[in-house]
mmCIF file of C-alpha atoms and ligand atoms in Angstrom:
data_model
loop_
_atom_site.group_PDB
_atom_site.id
_atom_site.type_symbol
_atom_site.label_atom_id
_atom_site.label_comp_id
_atom_site.label_asym_id
_atom_site.label_seq_id
_atom_site.Cartn_x
_atom_site.Cartn_y
_atom_site.Cartn_z
ATOM 1 C CA UNK L 1 -0.032 -0.026 0.002
ATOM 2 C CA UNK L 2 1.311 3.453 -0.903
ATOM 3 C CA UNK L 3 1.029 5.836 2.049
ATOM 4 C CA UNK L 4 -0.758 9.171 1.454
ATOM 5 C CA UNK L 5 1.528 12.102 2.226
ATOM 6 C CA UNK L 6 -0.203 13.247 5.430
ATOM 7 C CA UNK L 7 0.416 9.713 6.726
ATOM 8 C CA UNK L 8 4.188 10.187 6.215
ATOM 9 C CA UNK L 9 3.819 13.343 8.344
ATOM 10 C CA UNK L 10 2.174 11.279 11.069
ATOM 11 C CA UNK L 11 4.548 8.403 10.784
ATOM 12 C CA UNK L 12 7.388 10.661 12.038
ATOM 13 C CA UNK L 13 5.205 12.001 14.854
ATOM 14 C CA UNK L 14 4.157 8.603 15.963
ATOM 15 C CA UNK L 15 7.749 7.185 15.893
ATOM 16 C CA UNK L 16 8.759 10.101 18.119
ATOM 17 C CA UNK L 17 5.907 9.547 20.472
ATOM 18 C CA UNK L 18 6.548 5.810 20.869
ATOM 19 C CA UNK L 19 10.365 6.618 21.635
ATOM 20 C CA UNK L 20 9.090 9.043 24.239
ATOM 21 C CA UNK L 21 6.279 6.810 25.502
ATOM 22 C CA UNK L 22 3.968 9.693 24.940
ATOM 23 C CA UNK L 23 0.468 8.082 24.847
ATOM 24 C CA UNK L 24 -1.569 10.686 26.537
ATOM 25 C CA UNK L 25 -5.064 11.404 25.121
ATOM 26 C CA UNK L 26 -5.453 14.548 23.331
ATOM 27 C CA UNK L 27 -8.199 17.160 24.305
ATOM 28 C CA UNK L 28 -10.637 15.912 21.621
ATOM 29 C CA UNK L 29 -10.185 12.264 22.827
ATOM 30 C CA UNK L 30 -10.693 13.297 26.403
ATOM 31 C CA UNK L 31 -13.957 14.986 25.332
ATOM 32 C CA UNK L 32 -15.096 11.791 23.458
ATOM 33 C CA UNK L 33 -14.362 9.393 26.295
ATOM 34 C CA UNK L 34 -17.804 9.620 28.141
ATOM 35 C CA UNK L 35 -19.621 8.968 24.936
ATOM 36 C CA UNK L 36 -18.057 5.720 23.882
ATOM 37 C CA UNK L 37 -20.360 2.627 24.065
ATOM 38 C CA UNK L 38 -20.944 -0.739 22.577
ATOM 39 C CA UNK L 39 -19.413 -1.375 19.264
ATOM 40 C CA UNK L 40 -17.029 1.376 18.245
ATOM 41 C CA UNK L 41 -15.442 2.290 14.877
ATOM 42 C CA UNK L 42 -12.433 4.641 15.296
ATOM 43 C CA UNK L 43 -11.542 6.190 11.899
ATOM 44 C CA UNK L 44 -8.029 7.611 11.683
ATOM 45 C CA UNK L 45 -7.245 6.152 15.125
ATOM 46 C CA UNK L 46 -3.557 7.261 15.039
ATOM 47 C CA UNK L 47 -1.716 5.675 17.931
ATOM 48 C CA UNK L 48 -5.047 4.324 19.180
ATOM 49 C CA UNK L 49 -4.928 5.800 22.632
ATOM 50 C CA UNK L 50 -8.734 6.474 22.446
ATOM 51 C CA UNK L 51 -9.419 3.045 21.000
ATOM 52 C CA UNK L 52 -7.413 1.377 23.796
ATOM 53 C CA UNK L 53 -9.327 3.293 26.441
ATOM 54 C CA UNK L 54 -12.697 2.432 24.820
ATOM 55 C CA UNK L 55 -11.732 -1.306 24.684
ATOM 56 C CA UNK L 56 -10.581 -1.128 28.467
ATOM 57 C CA UNK L 57 -14.074 0.102 29.225
ATOM 58 C CA UNK L 58 -15.713 -2.752 27.659
ATOM 59 C CA UNK L 59 -16.358 -1.533 24.073
ATOM 60 C CA UNK L 60 -15.805 -3.784 21.067
ATOM 61 C CA UNK L 61 -13.364 -1.653 18.810
ATOM 62 C CA UNK L 62 -12.402 -1.556 15.186
ATOM 63 C CA UNK L 63 -9.587 0.935 14.766
ATOM 64 C CA UNK L 64 -8.496 2.022 11.295
ATOM 65 C CA UNK L 65 -5.543 4.050 10.135
ATOM 66 C CA UNK L 66 -3.074 4.250 7.153
ATOM 67 C CA UNK L 67 -0.035 4.558 9.456
ATOM 68 C CA UNK L 68 1.754 1.134 9.634
ATOM 69 C CA UNK L 69 3.561 2.375 12.745
ATOM 70 C CA UNK L 70 0.443 3.260 14.569
ATOM 71 C CA UNK L 71 -1.482 0.104 13.579
ATOM 72 C CA UNK L 72 1.495 -2.112 14.638
ATOM 73 C CA UNK L 73 1.744 -0.370 18.009
ATOM 74 C CA UNK L 74 -2.006 -0.690 18.751
ATOM 75 C CA UNK L 75 -2.016 -4.300 17.706
ATOM 76 C CA UNK L 76 0.909 -5.107 20.235
ATOM 77 C CA UNK L 77 -0.928 -3.121 22.979
ATOM 78 C CA UNK L 78 -4.196 -4.653 22.319
ATOM 79 C CA UNK L 79 -2.617 -8.218 22.355
ATOM 80 C CA UNK L 80 -0.734 -7.386 25.564
ATOM 81 C CA UNK L 81 -3.900 -6.357 27.354
ATOM 82 C CA UNK L 82 -6.135 -9.057 25.650
ATOM 83 C CA UNK L 83 -8.538 -6.364 24.559
ATOM 84 C CA UNK L 84 -11.502 -6.793 22.137
ATOM 85 C CA UNK L 85 -9.716 -4.338 19.714
ATOM 86 C CA UNK L 86 -9.133 -5.008 16.118
ATOM 87 C CA UNK L 87 -6.625 -2.637 14.430
ATOM 88 C CA UNK L 88 -6.509 -2.565 10.677
ATOM 89 C CA UNK L 89 -4.369 -0.700 8.217
ATOM 90 C CA UNK L 90 -6.574 1.031 5.573
ATOM 91 C CA UNK L 91 -6.390 3.981 3.284
ATOM 92 C CA UNK L 92 -9.649 5.812 4.371
ATOM 93 C CA UNK L 93 -9.442 7.812 1.019
ATOM 94 C CA UNK L 94 -10.952 4.520 -0.463
ATOM 95 C CA UNK L 95 -13.168 3.091 2.236
ATOM 96 C CA UNK L 96 -16.824 2.323 2.810
ATOM 97 C CA UNK L 97 -18.198 1.678 6.215
ATOM 98 C CA UNK L 98 -19.843 -1.819 5.708
ATOM 99 C CA UNK L 99 -21.868 -2.196 8.916
ATOM 100 C CA UNK L 100 -23.539 -0.313 11.785
ATOM 101 C CA UNK L 101 -21.927 0.819 14.907
ATOM 102 C CA UNK L 102 -23.071 2.118 18.312
ATOM 103 C CA UNK L 103 -20.281 4.824 18.143
ATOM 104 C CA UNK L 104 -18.266 6.162 15.208
ATOM 105 C CA UNK L 105 -15.319 8.264 15.968
ATOM 106 C CA UNK L 106 -13.364 10.304 13.359
ATOM 107 C CA UNK L 107 -11.047 12.667 15.308
ATOM 108 C CA UNK L 108 -8.618 14.658 13.010
ATOM 109 C CA UNK L 109 -9.197 12.634 9.985
ATOM 110 C CA UNK L 110 -11.738 13.997 7.508
ATOM 111 C CA UNK L 111 -9.749 17.132 6.495
ATOM 112 C CA UNK L 112 -6.959 15.046 5.121
ATOM 113 C CA UNK L 113 -9.356 13.764 2.474
ATOM 114 C CA UNK L 114 -10.344 15.551 -0.805
ATOM 115 C CA UNK L 115 -13.664 17.464 -0.278
ATOM 116 C CA UNK L 116 -15.881 14.991 -2.144
ATOM 117 C CA UNK L 117 -14.282 12.031 -0.230
ATOM 118 C CA UNK L 118 -14.475 13.751 3.059
ATOM 119 C CA UNK L 119 -18.183 14.668 2.681
ATOM 120 C CA UNK L 120 -18.965 11.098 1.418
ATOM 121 C CA UNK L 121 -17.288 9.545 4.549
ATOM 122 C CA UNK L 122 -19.009 11.989 6.810
ATOM 123 C CA UNK L 123 -22.386 11.062 5.249
ATOM 124 C CA UNK L 124 -21.623 7.262 5.782
ATOM 125 C CA UNK L 125 -20.857 8.070 9.371
ATOM 126 C CA UNK L 126 -24.362 9.701 9.618
ATOM 127 C CA UNK L 127 -25.898 6.579 8.076
ATOM 128 C CA UNK L 128 -24.018 3.923 9.932
ATOM 129 C CA UNK L 129 -24.508 5.090 13.466
ATOM 130 C CA UNK L 130 -27.189 2.891 15.065
ATOM 131 C CA UNK L 131 -30.404 4.739 16.347
ATOM 132 C CA UNK L 132 -29.510 6.273 19.838
ATOM 133 C CA UNK L 133 -25.795 5.825 19.098
ATOM 134 C CA UNK L 134 -23.251 8.623 18.882
ATOM 135 C CA UNK L 135 -20.842 10.150 16.254
ATOM 136 C CA UNK L 136 -17.830 12.041 17.499
ATOM 137 C CA UNK L 137 -16.285 14.024 14.737
ATOM 138 C CA UNK L 138 -13.393 16.656 14.854
ATOM 139 C CA UNK L 139 -12.029 18.517 11.816
ATOM 140 C CA UNK L 140 -9.981 21.546 10.925
ATOM 141 C CA UNK L 141 -12.139 24.348 9.531
ATOM 142 C CA UNK L 142 -11.735 27.442 7.467
ATOM 143 C CA UNK L 143 -9.522 29.897 9.015
ATOM 144 C CA UNK L 144 -6.726 27.334 9.637
ATOM 145 C CA UNK L 145 -3.393 28.691 8.362
ATOM 146 C CA UNK L 146 -1.191 25.723 9.371
ATOM 147 C CA UNK L 147 -1.097 23.611 6.189
ATOM 148 C CA UNK L 148 2.254 21.912 6.487
ATOM 149 C CA UNK L 149 0.787 18.473 7.048
ATOM 150 C CA UNK L 150 -1.512 18.651 3.932
ATOM 151 C CA UNK L 151 -0.820 17.428 0.448
ATOM 152 C CA UNK L 152 -1.382 20.591 -1.678
ATOM 153 C CA UNK L 153 -4.863 20.521 -3.242
ATOM 154 C CA UNK L 154 -5.882 17.251 -1.614
ATOM 155 C CA UNK L 155 -7.466 18.414 1.686
ATOM 156 C CA UNK L 156 -10.619 20.006 2.960
ATOM 157 C CA UNK L 157 -11.038 22.738 5.412
ATOM 158 C CA UNK L 158 -14.676 22.492 6.617
ATOM 159 C CA UNK L 159 -17.056 25.366 6.949
ATOM 160 C CA UNK L 160 -17.459 26.655 10.418
ATOM 161 C CA UNK L 161 -20.986 25.097 10.954
ATOM 162 C CA UNK L 162 -20.637 22.231 8.523
ATOM 163 C CA UNK L 163 -20.520 19.448 11.150
ATOM 164 C CA UNK L 164 -23.649 20.772 12.909
ATOM 165 C CA UNK L 165 -25.428 20.886 9.556
ATOM 166 C CA UNK L 166 -24.367 17.272 8.747
ATOM 167 C CA UNK L 167 -25.962 16.107 12.127
ATOM 168 C CA UNK L 168 -29.202 18.157 11.760
ATOM 169 C CA UNK L 169 -31.990 16.332 13.462
ATOM 170 C CA UNK L 170 -29.616 14.742 15.902
ATOM 171 C CA UNK L 171 -29.156 15.718 19.648
ATOM 172 C CA UNK L 172 -25.948 17.721 19.988
ATOM 173 C CA UNK L 173 -24.363 16.460 23.132
ATOM 174 C CA UNK L 174 -21.244 18.709 22.573
ATOM 175 C CA UNK L 175 -20.305 21.290 19.950
ATOM 176 C CA UNK L 176 -16.987 23.253 20.188
ATOM 177 C CA UNK L 177 -14.893 25.597 18.304
ATOM 178 C CA UNK L 178 -11.263 25.817 19.508
ATOM 179 C CA UNK L 179 -8.270 27.756 18.104
ATOM 180 C CA UNK L 180 -4.766 26.718 18.794
ATOM 181 C CA UNK L 181 -1.354 28.482 17.792
ATOM 182 C CA UNK L 182 0.860 26.478 15.373
ATOM 183 C CA UNK L 183 4.336 26.893 14.062
ATOM 184 C CA UNK L 184 5.476 30.164 12.317
ATOM 185 C CA UNK L 185 2.557 32.254 13.557
ATOM 186 C CA UNK L 186 -0.063 30.016 12.026
ATOM 187 C CA UNK L 187 -3.270 28.749 13.610
ATOM 188 C CA UNK L 188 -5.257 25.512 13.696
ATOM 189 C CA UNK L 189 -9.083 26.190 13.926
ATOM 190 C CA UNK L 190 -11.012 23.078 15.091
ATOM 191 C CA UNK L 191 -14.672 22.135 15.230
ATOM 192 C CA UNK L 192 -15.764 19.098 17.200
ATOM 193 C CA UNK L 193 -19.269 17.593 17.477
ATOM 194 C CA UNK L 194 -20.594 14.937 19.548
ATOM 195 C CA UNK L 195 -24.114 14.033 18.276
ATOM 196 C CA UNK L 196 -26.482 11.359 19.204
ATOM 197 C CA UNK L 197 -28.786 9.909 16.571
ATOM 198 C CA UNK L 198 -32.596 9.850 17.326
ATOM 199 C CA UNK L 199 -34.022 6.490 18.535
ATOM 200 C CA UNK L 200 -35.208 4.278 15.594
HETATM 201 C C1 SAM R 301 -4.382 14.221 13.457
HETATM 202 S S1 SAM R 301 -4.074 12.478 13.450
HETATM 203 C C2 SAM R 301 -5.371 12.062 14.386
HETATM 204 C C3 SAM R 301 -5.117 10.694 15.082
HETATM 205 C C4 SAM R 301 -6.103 10.267 16.273
HETATM 206 N N1 SAM R 301 -7.437 10.212 15.805
HETATM 207 C C5 SAM R 301 -5.866 11.326 17.452
HETATM 208 O O1 SAM R 301 -6.898 12.060 17.774
HETATM 209 O O2 SAM R 301 -4.779 11.417 17.995
HETATM 210 C C6 SAM R 301 -4.625 12.135 11.776
HETATM 211 C C7 SAM R 301 -4.637 10.530 11.509
HETATM 212 O O3 SAM R 301 -5.259 10.385 10.341
HETATM 213 C C8 SAM R 301 -4.516 9.379 9.593
HETATM 214 N N2 SAM R 301 -4.825 9.542 8.101
HETATM 215 C C9 SAM R 301 -4.606 10.573 7.323
HETATM 216 N N3 SAM R 301 -4.985 10.335 6.099
HETATM 217 C C10 SAM R 301 -5.396 9.015 6.035
HETATM 218 C C11 SAM R 301 -5.962 8.200 5.109
HETATM 219 N N4 SAM R 301 -6.149 8.643 3.798
HETATM 220 N N5 SAM R 301 -6.252 6.946 5.371
HETATM 221 C C12 SAM R 301 -6.103 6.501 6.702
HETATM 222 N N6 SAM R 301 -5.703 7.267 7.704
HETATM 223 C C13 SAM R 301 -5.327 8.533 7.377
HETATM 224 C C14 SAM R 301 -3.075 9.661 9.914
HETATM 225 O O4 SAM R 301 -2.271 8.554 9.757
HETATM 226 C C15 SAM R 301 -3.233 10.013 11.369
HETATM 227 O O5 SAM R 301 -3.129 8.910 12.242
#
């Protein structure tokens, strides 16, 4: 499998984090934690810190990422703790969600896909969460000026309210906009939504 460029960017970050045993949950993963339940699909799981925590809490987790380093680390950790966690290496630029889940997570993934692909995967998330289940989605939005990790022309900065619009009719359990400074006086502008699907 040829790795997409952003994955090369994260490979280097993950190798460093493994060397430094830096497996702390990021702020978006911390926000997600109380909403994880049942069967969980973690799209773009990275090192899998959230997937591991979900499995430790009794969830049955499928965790997907294109980074071989991340998937291998997650596989070893899941095996060691004998968790119900299946890590798989996959290019999510060419992926269909084939079954329903109680919880679908996509933290920091969708903006790395071309617009059409990002919106298609987002609409699959909307379809594939079970009634009363949760979607937890975090993306970079317009106004982000830190672009170093993107392949030019092959990324999508979401509109400020695009996630809320995608989950229209769902109960918004959390909706956040956050701005973080980035290298060379740039910024990362994030939107995060935790949304619960209406009962069937
Ligand atoms: C910002 S990191 C987020 C990781 C994790 N969800 C977290 O919150 O720490 C983005 C992740 O998306 C993955 N990724 C980017 N493009 C991808 C693609 N086309 N297919 C699969 N994974 C991809 C990267 O390898 C990386 O692990």
